[in-house]
Amino acid sequence: MLNLSSLDYSVFKDKKSIFSWAPSGAILFGNGAAKRTGEELKKLGVKKATLVTDQGLVKFGIADKIIQSVTGAGIKLDVYDECKPDSSVETVDKIVALAKDSDVVIGLGGGSSMDPAKAAAILVTNGGSIRDYQGCDKFTAAPLPIVAIPTAAGTGSECTPFAVIADRQRAWKMPVGGTGIMPALAICDPELTYSLPASVTAATGMDALTHAIEAYTSRCTEPISDALAVQAIKLIAPAIRPVVYRGDSDKDARYDMMMGAMLAGYAFTTASLGISHCMAHPLGAQYHVPHGVANALCLPVVMEFNMGAWPEHYADIAGFFGEDTYGMSVREAAKVGVQCVYELLEDMPIKPLESFGVTEDGLERLADDAMEGGDRPNNARMTTKDDFIQLYKKVMTLKK
Ligand SMILES: [Fe+2]
């Protein structure tokens, strides 16, 4: 019989290695929290700030709420509001030009605003191009402090020390990381997500679920990340359908999704991710498949591939989705865990890969780039190039 009511650390295998845990600065979480942005910046002694956001948030009046709050607190503010999906090296350079005299950079939006804000914070104090800082801890001077205000429950960038920037010259999504870009303040206000359309809610929510599941099943898990990942899955699993189907009115589900996405971000800060992200990044860089859509499609296929490497944790996932696995073997319960995510994908308004122009001819190049993914060594199961080709083929059969 499985014990799904508590974590069994006998499956936490690597008790000899040392792990570090460096949480972010402050978190302000709750409905209406964004209105307090100016007040919070004032407490931090900020005199001048740069806001990084996009035209969608300007149009829906969300950027204006933050602008009013910040300028109302007597803080000078410059605004860059031209962020686009998959923010690029060039976008980062434009933000740097604006943020040179600022005390803080505020990223308002999804990863496409928070990540270039983080990258610009590095360049303001270190100089050069963000290409010089690809990888982990490549900068020496402390970046400008970062305030992150997510407007979707997805990326978790508000509480991770990572940013992903698109290098269009190389058709490559470039990871940049270091504890200096962990936001000094995360302001998480579920109200900011109420007006998100169903398709964006689904894609970003599936990204958050992928973070939680990949963190829970990676080779780098440790007890703190496990606790966070478990709670993230338990929050996201029952909330994701309600926020997609009735996200304008189910405020409790919006709250749970934002909390789940944040916890998942913390979880993968130490536990890392897996090959769903190795597969998703080239799909974004080469075919402009939105990050959450790519992960939504890859996640169940990757879980099925990985399941045998750590069946106990995949069996736990069935329980976190509310399935009764009493009397099942661990392997049977693990299969139920995978099936839960296949069924969830069926219910999500996610487009198939073919609608982005992905064909079998392109799989070789996608697999080559997936092999270069930084999270491949962290995945529960070793993965070869041929494995990636077979996995992409399976992903192409979904949502037809
Ligand atoms: Fe992600």
XYZ file of C-alpha atoms and ligand atoms in Angstrom:
401
model
C 0.000 0.000 0.000
C 1.276 3.466 -0.792
C 1.600 6.108 1.828
C 0.641 9.264 -0.045
C -0.177 11.331 2.988
C 3.403 12.261 3.841
C 6.741 12.462 2.096
C 8.980 9.456 2.403
C 12.533 10.723 2.539
C 13.884 7.209 2.172
C 13.593 7.996 -1.555
C 15.727 11.125 -1.122
C 18.794 9.294 -2.310
C 21.741 11.630 -2.121
C 22.130 12.430 1.561
C 25.885 12.965 1.288
C 25.901 16.011 -0.972
C 25.726 19.585 0.310
C 22.993 21.871 -0.962
C 22.507 25.557 -0.328
C 19.274 27.450 0.056
C 19.263 31.182 -0.607
C 15.716 32.507 -0.595
C 14.836 35.855 -2.123
C 14.334 39.139 -0.352
C 10.783 39.944 0.597
C 7.490 38.586 -0.706
C 4.300 40.619 -0.605
C 1.451 38.269 -1.509
C -2.286 38.769 -1.676
C -5.222 40.345 -3.454
C -4.570 44.060 -3.922
C -0.852 43.801 -3.059
C 0.192 45.590 -6.282
C -1.409 48.829 -5.052
C 1.267 48.925 -2.342
C 4.184 48.906 -4.825
C 5.088 52.598 -4.343
C 4.872 52.346 -0.568
C 7.141 49.274 -0.547
C 9.713 50.961 -2.832
C 9.757 53.971 -0.542
C 10.531 51.705 2.422
C 13.513 50.410 0.440
C 14.761 53.982 -0.057
C 14.149 54.018 -3.820
C 14.230 57.496 -5.420
C 14.136 56.480 -9.084
C 12.878 53.320 -10.752
C 12.546 51.824 -14.227
C 9.401 49.843 -15.039
C 9.669 47.088 -17.668
C 6.392 45.870 -19.132
C 4.443 45.279 -22.375
C 1.717 46.885 -24.463
C -0.937 44.343 -23.406
C -0.583 45.414 -19.775
C -0.694 49.080 -20.814
C -3.923 48.392 -22.735
C -5.600 46.598 -19.807
C -4.665 49.407 -17.392
C -2.455 47.163 -15.241
C 0.739 49.085 -16.022
C -1.072 52.294 -15.088
C -1.992 50.904 -11.629
C 1.708 50.371 -10.904
C 2.733 53.725 -12.417
C 0.172 55.532 -10.240
C 1.313 53.697 -7.129
C 5.009 54.406 -7.739
C 4.766 58.029 -8.843
C 2.131 58.656 -6.120
C 4.807 57.719 -3.588
C 7.030 60.490 -4.971
C 9.368 58.159 -6.858
C 10.638 59.137 -10.316
C 9.798 56.509 -12.921
C 10.930 55.662 -16.456
C 8.831 53.162 -18.378
C 9.865 50.650 -21.046
C 6.624 49.103 -22.340
C 7.682 47.364 -25.548
C 8.495 43.864 -24.274
C 7.418 41.094 -26.662
C 7.178 37.324 -26.124
C 10.665 35.758 -25.831
C 12.449 39.012 -24.988
C 15.664 39.433 -26.915
C 19.222 40.648 -26.414
C 18.224 43.891 -28.191
C 15.297 44.474 -25.805
C 17.668 44.138 -22.856
C 19.989 46.782 -24.372
C 17.094 49.248 -24.704
C 16.121 48.759 -21.048
C 19.734 49.275 -19.925
C 19.845 52.653 -21.700
C 16.776 53.716 -19.721
C 17.738 52.199 -16.346
C 21.242 53.650 -15.993
C 20.323 56.156 -13.244
C 17.714 54.013 -11.515
C 17.936 52.524 -8.032
C 15.773 49.558 -8.997
C 14.333 47.753 -12.042
C 10.715 46.600 -11.843
C 9.639 43.705 -14.065
C 5.848 43.724 -14.524
C 4.351 40.890 -16.575
C 5.313 37.337 -17.399
C 8.805 36.034 -18.021
C 9.007 38.217 -21.119
C 9.090 41.322 -18.869
C 10.622 40.011 -15.637
C 13.515 38.234 -17.391
C 14.771 41.211 -19.445
C 14.421 43.364 -16.303
C 16.778 40.927 -14.537
C 19.180 40.870 -17.479
C 19.227 44.686 -17.643
C 19.934 44.823 -13.892
C 23.125 42.832 -14.562
C 24.277 45.036 -17.441
C 23.705 48.368 -15.674
C 26.390 47.495 -13.117
C 28.574 45.077 -15.109
C 28.476 46.506 -18.663
C 28.785 44.571 -21.938
C 26.148 42.423 -23.638
C 23.942 39.869 -21.918
C 25.610 37.313 -24.205
C 28.734 37.761 -22.016
C 26.856 36.386 -19.009
C 25.291 33.212 -20.384
C 25.458 30.507 -17.730
C 25.611 30.792 -13.967
C 27.345 33.445 -11.825
C 29.231 35.009 -14.745
C 28.860 38.579 -13.449
C 31.000 40.088 -10.690
C 29.357 43.384 -9.616
C 26.046 43.176 -7.758
C 23.180 43.849 -10.209
C 20.639 46.611 -9.564
C 17.969 45.383 -7.134
C 14.990 43.829 -8.927
C 11.315 44.042 -8.046
C 9.191 41.411 -9.786
C 5.428 41.734 -10.218
C 3.989 38.720 -12.059
C 0.740 39.149 -13.988
C 0.338 35.451 -14.752
C 0.719 32.334 -12.625
C 3.412 30.629 -14.614
C 7.083 31.333 -15.000
C 7.905 31.721 -11.299
C 10.553 34.246 -12.359
C 9.514 36.433 -9.408
C 11.327 34.022 -7.098
C 14.123 32.477 -9.139
C 17.705 33.616 -9.776
C 17.356 32.856 -13.500
C 16.417 34.674 -16.697
C 16.012 33.341 -20.217
C 16.783 35.726 -23.087
C 16.308 34.965 -26.788
C 19.429 35.300 -28.927
C 17.832 35.616 -32.361
C 21.191 35.523 -34.184
C 21.663 31.951 -32.972
C 17.942 30.976 -32.682
C 18.837 30.050 -29.112
C 17.235 30.679 -25.730
C 20.045 31.774 -23.501
C 19.936 31.031 -19.758
C 21.492 33.564 -17.391
C 21.663 32.931 -13.662
C 23.157 34.038 -10.361
C 21.913 34.755 -6.844
C 22.304 38.513 -7.576
C 19.251 38.405 -9.855
C 16.949 36.816 -7.301
C 14.367 39.616 -6.938
C 14.807 41.719 -3.806
C 11.033 42.010 -3.642
C 8.307 39.899 -5.260
C 4.839 41.456 -5.281
C 2.332 38.721 -6.097
C -1.209 39.980 -6.564
C -3.685 37.356 -7.862
C -6.053 40.173 -8.935
C -3.615 41.024 -11.748
C -4.411 37.641 -13.363
C -8.239 37.955 -13.431
C -8.404 39.343 -16.960
C -5.954 36.886 -18.555
C -7.573 35.005 -21.461
C -8.091 31.240 -21.159
C -5.368 30.316 -23.651
C -2.684 32.316 -21.809
C -3.939 31.086 -18.418
C -3.679 27.489 -19.666
C -0.203 27.859 -21.163
C 1.304 29.707 -18.204
C -0.410 27.384 -15.716
C 0.970 24.302 -17.485
C 4.437 25.882 -17.347
C 4.059 26.254 -13.570
C 2.903 22.632 -13.275
C 5.904 21.543 -15.351
C 8.224 23.418 -12.976
C 6.656 21.692 -9.970
C 6.690 18.188 -11.467
C 10.180 18.490 -12.960
C 11.502 19.849 -9.636
C 9.874 16.931 -7.763
C 11.332 14.313 -10.100
C 14.794 15.732 -10.929
C 18.075 14.234 -9.759
C 18.799 17.378 -7.702
C 15.889 17.223 -5.281
C 16.467 18.000 -1.639
C 13.994 18.078 1.258
C 13.183 21.805 1.041
C 12.580 21.772 -2.713
C 10.492 18.600 -2.323
C 8.241 20.268 0.247
C 7.760 23.275 -2.044
C 7.204 21.178 -5.191
C 4.662 18.939 -3.465
C 2.675 21.895 -2.198
C 2.869 23.529 -5.640
C 1.460 20.431 -7.374
C -1.270 20.091 -4.722
C -2.327 23.713 -5.310
C -2.067 23.746 -9.103
C -3.690 20.363 -9.868
C -7.192 21.252 -8.604
C -7.006 24.963 -9.555
C -5.870 24.853 -13.165
C -9.162 23.781 -14.773
C -11.228 26.380 -12.825
C -8.856 29.245 -13.763
C -8.952 28.271 -17.430
C -12.740 27.753 -17.579
C -13.908 30.555 -15.255
C -10.843 32.583 -14.367
C -12.862 35.813 -14.373
C -14.824 34.726 -11.291
C -13.051 31.907 -9.427
C -10.851 34.108 -7.278
C -9.778 31.341 -4.910
C -8.468 29.294 -7.835
C -6.557 32.339 -9.171
C -5.023 32.780 -5.692
C -4.000 29.112 -5.503
C -2.466 29.205 -8.985
C -0.366 32.251 -8.179
C 0.817 30.688 -4.922
C 1.499 27.361 -6.678
C 3.503 29.040 -9.449
C 5.574 30.944 -6.897
C 6.304 27.840 -4.820
C 7.228 25.917 -7.971
C 9.688 28.689 -8.849
C 11.364 28.332 -5.467
C 11.399 24.542 -5.839
C 13.259 24.533 -9.150
C 15.705 27.182 -7.945
C 17.574 24.377 -6.181
C 16.071 21.186 -7.647
C 16.462 22.326 -11.280
C 14.210 21.113 -14.070
C 14.224 18.266 -16.573
C 14.020 17.438 -20.247
C 10.564 18.926 -20.819
C 12.340 22.288 -20.577
C 15.247 21.034 -22.748
C 12.634 20.244 -25.423
C 10.541 23.390 -24.918
C 13.366 25.923 -25.366
C 14.287 24.915 -28.954
C 10.579 24.825 -29.870
C 10.388 28.446 -28.700
C 13.644 29.559 -30.308
C 13.100 27.856 -33.699
C 9.281 27.873 -34.117
C 8.098 30.542 -31.638
C 5.973 28.032 -29.754
C 5.023 29.878 -26.517
C 7.025 28.458 -23.613
C 3.977 27.252 -21.680
C 2.409 25.637 -24.757
C 5.638 23.752 -25.473
C 5.884 22.492 -21.894
C 2.191 21.583 -21.763
C 2.686 19.313 -24.787
C 6.036 17.858 -23.711
C 5.295 17.264 -20.011
C 3.113 14.107 -20.134
C 5.324 12.515 -22.794
C 8.417 13.221 -20.698
C 6.706 11.871 -17.547
C 5.887 8.640 -19.368
C 9.521 8.374 -20.527
C 10.902 9.109 -17.023
C 8.397 7.128 -14.968
C 10.488 3.985 -14.587
C 13.463 5.980 -13.260
C 11.658 7.051 -10.097
C 8.222 5.408 -9.916
C 7.685 6.337 -6.248
C 7.557 10.038 -7.048
C 5.346 9.577 -10.118
C 3.026 7.495 -7.923
C 2.920 10.373 -5.409
C 1.798 12.697 -8.214
C -1.365 10.593 -8.684
C -2.223 11.282 -5.050
C -1.511 15.000 -5.408
C -4.068 15.029 -8.249
C -6.604 13.467 -5.878
C -6.579 9.963 -7.366
C -7.258 7.030 -5.055
C -4.382 4.605 -5.545
C -5.178 2.417 -2.551
C -4.215 -1.200 -3.235
C -2.234 -0.399 -6.393
C 1.412 -1.293 -6.904
C 3.830 1.654 -7.076
C 4.141 1.125 -10.837
C 0.374 1.096 -11.369
C 0.021 4.280 -9.314
C 2.878 5.932 -11.242
C 0.994 5.228 -14.485
C -2.066 6.918 -12.976
C 0.109 9.966 -12.190
C 1.181 10.199 -15.834
C -2.388 9.651 -17.050
C -3.606 12.565 -14.882
C -1.370 14.938 -16.844
C -2.363 13.485 -20.252
C -6.014 14.026 -19.311
C -5.308 17.535 -18.063
C -3.666 18.396 -21.389
C -6.749 17.083 -23.232
C -8.857 19.594 -21.299
C -6.569 22.571 -21.930
C -7.009 24.986 -24.881
C -3.502 24.244 -26.157
C -2.720 24.109 -29.875
C -0.839 21.150 -31.414
C 2.769 21.468 -32.534
C 1.840 21.246 -36.218
C -0.035 24.547 -35.950
C 3.353 26.220 -35.333
C 4.844 24.653 -38.478
C 6.826 21.904 -36.730
C 7.347 18.964 -39.102
C 9.308 15.709 -38.885
C 12.034 17.263 -41.066
C 12.863 19.657 -38.235
C 13.206 17.064 -35.479
C 16.917 16.421 -36.021
C 17.781 20.075 -35.313
C 15.363 20.292 -32.392
C 16.951 17.172 -30.866
C 20.467 18.600 -31.361
C 19.504 21.729 -29.410
C 17.618 19.751 -26.757
C 20.837 17.780 -26.150
C 22.508 21.103 -25.236
C 19.821 21.920 -22.661
C 21.326 22.714 -19.270
C 18.766 20.581 -17.421
C 19.475 17.345 -19.344
C 21.921 16.047 -16.703
C 19.351 16.815 -13.981
C 16.612 14.716 -15.574
C 15.544 11.533 -13.771
C 16.542 9.409 -16.790
C 19.537 9.687 -19.130
C 18.450 10.994 -22.509
C 20.122 10.516 -25.917
C 19.572 12.397 -29.157
C 17.565 9.488 -30.517
C 15.407 9.550 -27.372
C 14.683 13.246 -28.033
C 13.678 12.518 -31.643
C 11.270 9.791 -30.465
C 9.899 12.063 -27.729
C 9.284 14.934 -30.202
C 7.549 12.447 -32.554
C 5.202 11.432 -29.743
C 4.556 15.078 -28.796
C 3.563 15.745 -32.431
C 0.712 13.213 -32.121
C -0.954 15.126 -29.250
C -3.933 17.529 -29.449
C -4.944 16.516 -33.024
Fe 9.278 27.089 -17.667
